[in-house]
Structure formats: C-alpha cells, structure tokens
CSV table of C-alpha atoms in Angstrom, one decimal:
chain,number,residue,atom,x,y,z
A,1,SER,CA,-70.2,13.3,35.2
A,2,LEU,CA,-66.2,13.3,35.8
A,3,GLY,CA,-64.9,13.0,38.9
A,4,ASN,CA,-61.6,14.1,40.6
A,5,SER,CA,-59.7,10.8,40.7
A,6,ASP,CA,-57.0,12.8,43.0
A,7,ASN,CA,-59.5,12.7,46.1
A,8,LEU,CA,-60.1,9.0,45.8
A,9,GLN,CA,-59.4,6.9,49.5
A,10,ILE,CA,-57.5,3.6,49.9
A,11,GLY,CA,-60.7,1.6,51.0
A,12,GLU,CA,-63.5,4.0,48.6
A,13,TRP,CA,-66.8,1.8,47.2
A,14,VAL,CA,-66.1,2.0,43.7
A,15,LEU,CA,-67.7,0.0,40.4
A,16,ALA,CA,-66.8,-1.2,37.4
A,17,ILE,CA,-68.4,-1.4,34.3
A,18,GLY,CA,-67.5,-3.2,30.8
A,19,ASN,CA,-67.7,-6.2,29.0
A,20,PRO,CA,-65.4,-9.2,30.3
A,21,PHE,CA,-64.9,-12.0,27.9
A,22,GLY,CA,-68.1,-10.3,25.3
A,23,LEU,CA,-70.2,-10.0,28.3
A,24,GLY,CA,-71.5,-6.9,27.7
A,25,GLY,CA,-73.4,-4.4,30.9
A,26,THR,CA,-71.5,-6.1,33.4
A,27,VAL,CA,-70.8,-4.3,36.5
A,28,THR,CA,-69.1,-5.5,39.7
A,29,ALA,CA,-68.2,-4.2,43.1
A,30,GLY,CA,-64.8,-3.5,44.6
A,31,ILE,CA,-62.7,-1.1,46.9
A,32,VAL,CA,-59.5,0.9,46.3
A,33,SER,CA,-56.8,-1.2,46.8
A,34,GLN,CA,-53.7,1.1,46.3
A,35,LYS,CA,-52.8,4.2,43.8
A,36,GLY,CA,-50.3,5.6,42.2
A,37,ARG,CA,-49.3,1.9,41.5
A,38,VAL,CA,-46.4,1.4,39.3
A,39,ILE,CA,-46.7,-2.2,37.0
A,40,GLY,CA,-43.8,-1.5,34.6
A,41,ALA,CA,-46.6,-0.4,31.9
A,42,GLY,CA,-44.3,2.8,30.6
A,43,PRO,CA,-42.4,5.6,32.8
A,44,TYR,CA,-45.6,7.7,33.5
A,45,ASP,CA,-47.3,4.3,35.4
A,46,ASN,CA,-50.1,5.6,38.4
A,47,PHE,CA,-53.0,3.7,38.1
A,48,ILE,CA,-55.4,2.6,40.6
A,49,GLN,CA,-55.6,0.1,42.3
A,50,THR,CA,-58.4,-1.9,42.9
A,51,ASP,CA,-60.8,-5.7,43.8
A,52,ALA,CA,-63.4,-5.0,41.6
A,53,SER,CA,-63.6,-7.6,39.1
A,54,ILE,CA,-61.7,-6.4,35.7
A,55,ASN,CA,-60.8,-9.2,32.9
A,56,PRO,CA,-60.2,-9.1,29.1
A,57,GLY,CA,-63.1,-6.7,27.7
A,58,ASN,CA,-63.2,-4.4,30.4
A,59,SER,CA,-61.0,-2.2,28.7
A,60,GLY,CA,-62.0,0.8,28.2
A,61,GLY,CA,-64.9,1.0,30.9
A,62,PRO,CA,-65.3,3.1,33.9
A,63,LEU,CA,-64.9,3.1,36.8
A,64,PHE,CA,-67.0,5.0,38.9
A,65,ASN,CA,-67.6,6.2,42.1
A,66,MET,CA,-70.4,6.0,44.4
A,67,ARG,CA,-71.1,9.0,43.5
A,68,GLY,CA,-71.7,8.3,40.3
A,69,GLU,CA,-68.7,10.0,38.9
A,70,VAL,CA,-65.7,8.4,36.6
A,71,VAL,CA,-63.1,8.5,38.4
A,72,GLY,CA,-60.7,6.0,36.1
A,73,ILE,CA,-60.7,3.7,33.1
A,74,ASN,CA,-60.4,0.3,33.5
A,75,THR,CA,-56.8,-0.8,31.7
A,76,ALA,CA,-55.0,-3.6,32.8
A,77,ILE,CA,-54.9,-7.4,34.5
A,78,ILE,CA,-52.2,-9.5,36.1
A,79,ALA,CA,-52.4,-12.3,34.5
A,80,GLY,CA,-53.5,-15.6,37.0
A,81,GLY,CA,-54.7,-12.8,39.8
A,82,GLN,CA,-57.9,-12.5,41.3
A,83,GLY,CA,-59.1,-9.5,43.0
A,84,ILE,CA,-56.3,-7.0,41.1
A,85,GLY,CA,-57.2,-4.9,38.5
A,86,PHE,CA,-55.9,-1.5,37.4
A,87,ALA,CA,-57.4,1.3,36.1
A,88,THR,CA,-56.2,4.8,34.8
A,89,PRO,CA,-57.1,7.9,36.6
A,90,VAL,CA,-60.1,10.4,35.2
A,91,ASN,CA,-57.7,13.3,35.9
A,92,MET,CA,-54.7,12.3,33.6
A,93,ALA,CA,-57.1,11.4,30.9
A,94,LYS,CA,-58.1,14.4,31.6
A,95,ASP,CA,-55.5,16.2,30.5
A,96,VAL,CA,-55.0,14.0,27.6
A,97,LEU,CA,-58.4,15.1,26.0
A,98,VAL,CA,-57.9,18.7,25.7
A,99,GLN,CA,-54.5,18.2,24.8
A,100,LEU,CA,-56.4,16.3,21.5
A,101,LYS,CA,-59.4,18.8,21.4
A,102,GLU,CA,-56.7,22.1,21.2
A,103,ARG,CA,-54.0,20.5,19.4
A,104,GLY,CA,-54.7,17.2,18.1
A,105,LYS,CA,-51.5,15.6,19.7
A,106,VAL,CA,-50.3,14.9,23.0
A,107,THR,CA,-47.1,16.8,24.6
A,108,ARG,CA,-45.0,15.6,27.4
A,109,GLY,CA,-43.2,18.3,29.9
A,110,TRP,CA,-39.6,17.4,28.9
A,111,ILE,CA,-35.8,18.3,31.4
A,112,GLY,CA,-33.9,16.0,29.8
A,113,VAL,CA,-32.5,14.5,32.6
A,114,SER,CA,-31.3,10.0,33.5
A,115,ILE,CA,-32.6,8.7,37.0
A,116,GLN,CA,-32.6,6.5,39.1
A,117,GLU,CA,-33.8,5.0,42.4
A,118,LEU,CA,-32.2,6.6,46.0
A,119,THR,CA,-31.5,3.1,48.0
A,120,PRO,CA,-30.5,3.0,51.7
A,121,ASP,CA,-26.7,2.7,50.6
A,122,LEU,CA,-26.7,5.1,47.5
A,123,ALA,CA,-28.6,7.6,50.3
A,124,ALA,CA,-25.6,7.1,52.6
A,125,SER,CA,-23.1,7.6,49.9
A,126,PHE,CA,-24.5,11.1,49.6
A,127,GLY,CA,-24.6,11.7,53.0
A,128,LEU,CA,-28.4,11.3,53.2
A,129,LYS,CA,-30.6,9.8,56.0
A,130,GLU,CA,-33.6,9.4,53.6
A,131,THR,CA,-34.5,7.5,50.7
A,132,LYS,CA,-36.4,10.5,49.3
A,133,GLY,CA,-35.9,12.4,45.9
A,134,ALA,CA,-35.0,10.3,42.6
A,135,LEU,CA,-31.0,10.5,42.1
A,136,VAL,CA,-29.8,12.4,39.1
A,137,SER,CA,-27.2,10.1,37.1
A,138,SER,CA,-26.9,12.7,34.4
A,139,VAL,CA,-27.9,15.4,32.6
A,140,ALA,CA,-28.1,16.1,28.7
A,141,PRO,CA,-26.2,18.8,27.4
A,142,GLY,CA,-27.9,21.5,26.4
A,143,ASP,CA,-31.2,20.1,27.4
A,144,PRO,CA,-33.7,22.3,30.5
A,145,ALA,CA,-31.6,20.7,33.1
A,146,ASP,CA,-28.2,21.3,31.9
A,147,LYS,CA,-29.4,25.2,31.4
A,148,ALA,CA,-31.0,25.6,35.0
A,149,GLY,CA,-27.8,24.3,36.5
A,150,LEU,CA,-29.0,20.7,37.1
A,151,LYS,CA,-26.4,18.1,38.1
A,152,GLY,CA,-24.9,14.3,38.3
A,153,GLY,CA,-25.9,13.4,41.8
A,154,ASP,CA,-28.1,15.9,42.6
A,155,ILE,CA,-31.1,14.7,44.9
A,156,ILE,CA,-34.6,16.2,43.0
A,157,VAL,CA,-36.9,16.5,46.0
A,158,SER,CA,-39.7,19.2,44.6
A,159,PHE,CA,-41.2,20.2,41.6
A,160,ASP,CA,-43.1,23.0,40.7
A,161,GLY,CA,-43.9,22.6,44.7
A,162,LYS,CA,-44.9,19.4,43.9
A,163,PRO,CA,-42.6,16.5,46.5
A,164,ILE,CA,-41.0,13.8,44.6
A,165,ASN,CA,-40.5,11.0,47.2
A,166,GLU,CA,-39.7,8.3,45.2
A,167,LEU,CA,-38.5,7.7,41.0
A,168,SER,CA,-41.7,7.2,39.3
A,169,ASP,CA,-43.1,11.1,41.0
A,170,LEU,CA,-40.8,13.0,38.7
A,171,PRO,CA,-41.3,11.1,35.0
A,172,ARG,CA,-44.8,11.8,36.0
A,173,THR,CA,-44.9,15.4,37.3
A,174,VAL,CA,-42.7,16.9,34.7
A,175,ALA,CA,-44.7,14.9,32.1
A,176,SER,CA,-48.0,16.5,33.3
A,177,THR,CA,-46.4,19.9,33.3
A,178,ARG,CA,-47.2,22.5,29.9
A,179,PRO,CA,-44.0,23.3,27.8
A,180,GLY,CA,-42.6,26.2,28.3
A,181,LYS,CA,-43.7,26.4,31.9
A,182,ASN,CA,-41.4,28.4,34.8
A,183,VAL,CA,-41.0,25.6,38.1
A,184,GLU,CA,-39.2,25.6,40.7
A,185,LEU,CA,-37.2,22.8,41.2
A,186,LYS,CA,-35.9,21.4,45.2
A,187,VAL,CA,-32.2,19.4,45.2
A,188,ILE,CA,-30.2,18.4,48.0
A,189,ARG,CA,-26.7,19.2,46.8
A,190,ASP,CA,-23.6,17.8,48.7
A,191,GLY,CA,-25.7,17.6,51.6
A,192,ARG,CA,-27.7,21.3,50.9
A,193,GLU,CA,-31.2,21.4,49.5
A,194,LYS,CA,-30.9,24.2,47.0
A,195,SER,CA,-33.7,26.0,44.6
A,196,MET,CA,-33.5,26.6,40.6
A,197,LEU,CA,-35.7,27.6,38.1
A,198,ILE,CA,-35.5,25.6,34.8
A,199,THR,CA,-38.0,25.7,32.0
A,200,VAL,CA,-39.7,22.6,31.1
A,201,GLY,CA,-39.4,21.5,28.3
A,202,MET,CA,-41.4,19.2,25.3
A,203,ARG,CA,-40.5,15.7,25.4
A,204,LYS,CA,-38.2,14.5,22.1
A,205,GLU,CA,-38.7,11.2,20.2
A,206,GLU,CA,-37.0,8.7,22.1
A,207,GLU,CA,-34.1,7.5,20.1
A,208,ALA,CA,-33.2,3.9,20.0
A,209,SER,CA,-29.4,2.9,20.5
A,210,ALA,CA,-28.0,-0.9,20.0
A,211,GLU,CA,-25.6,-2.0,22.8
A,212,GLU,CA,-22.5,-3.1,21.3
A,213,ALA,CA,-20.4,-5.9,23.2
A,214,PRO,CA,-16.3,-4.0,22.6
A,215,PRO,CA,-13.7,-6.0,20.8
A,216,GLU,CA,-12.2,-8.0,22.6
A,217,GLU,CA,-8.1,-6.3,23.6
A,218,LYS,CA,-5.6,-6.6,26.2
A,219,GLU,CA,-7.2,-6.6,29.3
A,220,ALA,CA,-6.4,-4.9,32.8
A,221,ALA,CA,-5.5,-6.9,36.3
A,222,PRO,CA,-8.9,-7.7,37.3
A,223,ASP,CA,-9.9,-7.3,40.6
A,224,LYS,CA,-10.8,-10.1,42.5
A,225,ARG,CA,-12.4,-7.6,45.6
A,226,PHE,CA,-15.3,-6.2,43.0
A,227,GLY,CA,-15.0,-9.0,40.2
A,228,LEU,CA,-14.3,-7.1,37.5
A,229,SER,CA,-11.9,-6.3,34.4
A,230,VAL,CA,-11.4,-3.1,33.1
A,231,GLN,CA,-9.7,-1.9,29.9
A,232,PRO,CA,-8.9,1.6,28.2
A,233,LEU,CA,-11.8,3.2,26.2
A,234,THR,CA,-10.1,4.1,23.1
A,235,PRO,CA,-11.5,5.8,20.3
A,236,GLU,CA,-12.4,2.8,18.1
A,237,ILE,CA,-14.2,1.5,20.8
A,238,ALA,CA,-16.0,4.2,21.2
A,239,LYS,CA,-17.4,4.6,18.4
A,240,LYS,CA,-18.8,1.6,18.6
A,241,LEU,CA,-20.7,2.2,21.0
A,242,GLY,CA,-21.8,5.6,20.2
A,243,ILE,CA,-20.2,7.4,23.4
A,244,ALA,CA,-18.8,10.6,23.0
A,245,GLY,CA,-14.8,11.1,23.8
A,246,THR,CA,-12.8,9.0,25.9
A,247,GLU,CA,-12.7,9.5,28.9
A,248,GLY,CA,-13.4,6.2,31.3
A,249,VAL,CA,-12.3,2.9,31.8
A,250,ILE,CA,-14.2,0.0,30.0
A,251,ILE,CA,-15.6,-3.4,32.1
A,252,SER,CA,-14.5,-6.0,29.4
A,253,SER,CA,-15.5,-8.7,32.2
A,254,VAL,CA,-16.9,-9.4,35.1
A,255,ARG,CA,-17.0,-12.4,37.4
A,256,PRO,CA,-20.7,-14.0,37.3
A,257,ASP,CA,-20.2,-14.3,41.4
A,258,GLY,CA,-18.6,-11.2,42.4
A,259,PRO,CA,-20.1,-7.7,44.2
A,260,ALA,CA,-19.9,-6.4,40.8
A,261,ALA,CA,-22.1,-8.8,39.1
A,262,VAL,CA,-25.0,-8.2,41.8
A,263,VAL,CA,-25.1,-4.5,41.4
A,264,GLY,CA,-25.9,-5.8,38.3
A,265,LEU,CA,-22.5,-4.5,35.8
A,266,ARG,CA,-21.8,-5.9,33.1
A,267,ARG,CA,-19.4,-6.0,29.8
A,268,GLY,CA,-19.8,-3.6,28.2
A,269,ASP,CA,-20.6,-0.4,30.8
A,270,VAL,CA,-17.8,2.8,31.1
A,271,ILE,CA,-17.1,3.5,34.4
A,272,LYS,CA,-16.6,7.4,34.5
A,273,GLU,CA,-16.7,7.9,38.7
A,274,ILE,CA,-15.6,6.4,41.7
A,275,ASP,CA,-16.4,7.7,44.9
A,276,HIS,CA,-17.7,11.3,42.9
A,277,LYS,CA,-13.3,11.1,41.7
A,278,PRO,CA,-13.1,11.6,38.1
A,279,VAL,CA,-12.1,8.0,36.3
A,280,ASN,CA,-10.9,9.2,32.5
A,281,ASN,CA,-8.5,6.4,32.1
A,282,VAL,CA,-6.7,3.0,34.0
A,283,LYS,CA,-4.4,5.0,36.0
A,284,ASP,CA,-7.2,6.8,37.3
A,285,TYR,CA,-9.5,3.7,38.1
A,286,ASN,CA,-6.5,2.3,39.9
A,287,ARG,CA,-6.0,5.3,41.9
A,288,ALA,CA,-9.1,5.1,43.1
A,289,LEU,CA,-8.9,1.8,43.8
A,290,ALA,CA,-5.8,1.9,45.4
A,291,ALA,CA,-7.6,4.1,48.0
A,292,VAL,CA,-10.5,2.1,48.6
A,293,GLU,CA,-10.0,1.1,52.6
A,294,LYS,CA,-11.2,-2.8,53.3
A,295,ASN,CA,-14.5,-3.7,52.9
A,296,GLU,CA,-15.6,0.0,52.4
A,297,SER,CA,-18.5,0.4,50.6
A,298,VAL,CA,-17.6,2.6,47.0
A,299,LEU,CA,-19.6,4.9,44.9
A,300,PHE,CA,-19.0,3.9,41.0
A,301,LEU,CA,-21.0,6.5,38.0
A,302,VAL,CA,-21.5,4.3,35.4
A,303,MET,CA,-22.5,5.2,31.4
A,304,ARG,CA,-24.1,2.1,29.8
A,305,GLY,CA,-25.6,3.1,26.6
A,306,ASN,CA,-27.0,6.7,26.2
A,307,ASN,CA,-27.5,6.6,30.2
A,308,THR,CA,-26.0,6.9,33.7
A,309,LEU,CA,-26.2,4.8,36.7
A,310,TYR,CA,-24.8,4.8,40.2
A,311,VAL,CA,-24.2,2.2,41.9
A,312,VAL,CA,-22.5,1.0,45.4
A,313,ILE,CA,-20.2,-1.6,45.4
A,314,ARG,CA,-19.8,-3.7,48.4
A,315,PRO,CA,-16.3,-5.2,48.1
A,316,LYS,CA,-15.1,-8.7,49.4
A,317,GLY,CA,-12.9,-9.0,51.6
C-alpha cells in the first residue's frame, strides 16, 4: 500500500528494494536523513535523503517505512558518495498517477513569475529582518500573477495557505496546484503583508533563448567602485538580445576582480533599476550612482535574457 510521505520523520527507519548492479531483489536498510532535499535535478526538487544503500539499478524501486507502506521511489545518488541516496516522495507520484489516468498527461500549475533567493543582503535592502520567502524579480505580462497584481520586488510568503519559507518551496507548491483554482497569495510589499487572490494557470512550454553578447560599441566611462562599464541599449542591440524596448543600460564590460563580478554580473546584462529607481538610459544610470554614498550597498535590478534578478553590490571605497 502507498503511505503518506509528508508524515515521514527525520531519523525514521526505511527499507530500499531494487536491483543494484543487476543483483535482483536486494534489500537495504537505513534512516531518513533529510526531507525536501534540493539536488539540482529540476525546478520541482523535493527528495527524501536516506542512508539506506542506493546504487545504480535501485532506481524505480520502492522505499518502505517500517509499516510496509511505500513512502518513496528510489531515484538518484551522488557519484562517489556513501550513505547518501535520494527518493521521490510517494505523494508526488500519487498526483502524477491520477493525472496520467484521467488525462494521459501531466499538467502543472503556473503563475508566471521569475523568483530568486532572498539573501540577507537583499532582505536588508527591502527593509526586512528575516530571509523567509521567495523574491519576485519579474512578472510576465498577461500571466496569472500579473492579473492578480503581483509586482517585481514582492516577497511571496504564503501560497494557498502553505508557508513559503525558501525559494524552492514556491515552484513545488504552485506546480502541485490544480490549474484554474483560485488561491490566496500573501506577499510582503513595502514592508507590509498584503493578500491577493490569484487564479492558477497551466504551465506553458518553456522557450529556450540563446544569450548573445552585444556588439562592440563605444563604452561609457567605467565605474571603478563597481567594476563595470555600461553603454546605451540601442534598438539594434535590443533586437539581437530579443528584448522589447530600449529602457535600461547594457553592461559592456565587467572587471574580473570587481564587486560586480563577485555577485555574478556579466557583459550583456541589462540594468533596469538602481535602488528601486528606474534606469532608462545612461543619464539615469549616472544620476543613480552619483546619489550612492561611499561604501553604501546598492540594489540593482538586472535583465538577463528573458529573466530578471536582483543583486546587491558592495562598492569598493
């Protein structure tokens, strides 16, 4: 019988069954080492980590609790690791099974936002003391989040009554929500909690977009404090990068040892805001940086391809 993987406790004993290296019917024992583990396998990572021996050939086999209930499906290992195996929670499999039986395919909930981790520096720049929640870096026009009134800079802390404590909580929670369902969304905006209703949509096919570096053009004077140079975002460059409009300035070079490089900025990124102030052109960019006090951390909103992200840069004095 299928159990309830949500009820698993860290330290609880489990058994794994499979055919490691072709050795059929092998049973290994261990405990639940951790839950909700993210291993970089995709946006819906939510693995049970166990020290029950799992090897090539175990994949697809059941992970049992001590009541004989299937609580997971053995899925992955870390190459070279010992006592570290991962299983997909059976509750995720239950949802997929129902959809496959009813519709012959799997559909996932979708609201149309780009999100990023709320680091301590970002939390401080938004006037927050905690780093709980998922920071919205952009909202896709016309998608459910846009229709509900969600904005870039909002911090999502609850979705359909479920707390969103960290970045990975939101994709999993939204994906498991039935498309068409109306749910309550709680965000922190301007330091205050705000509730809104959102109708969950269906996930669209992801479109791959190749990143292209802008052609060489005359650069603006480099900023030594941040270690980067910018230039105007011309219609030609915007077209090459697949960007609608020419608002912003494009990074033309990044000094390898500078503060901008440290936080991951690179040539071809488009700066859209500085400290919540729009940057439409080089003049706006220079004015925004001129207002920054010495050694003061600065919040940048940057577009990269079709995604946007916030970064906090600490300038050199």
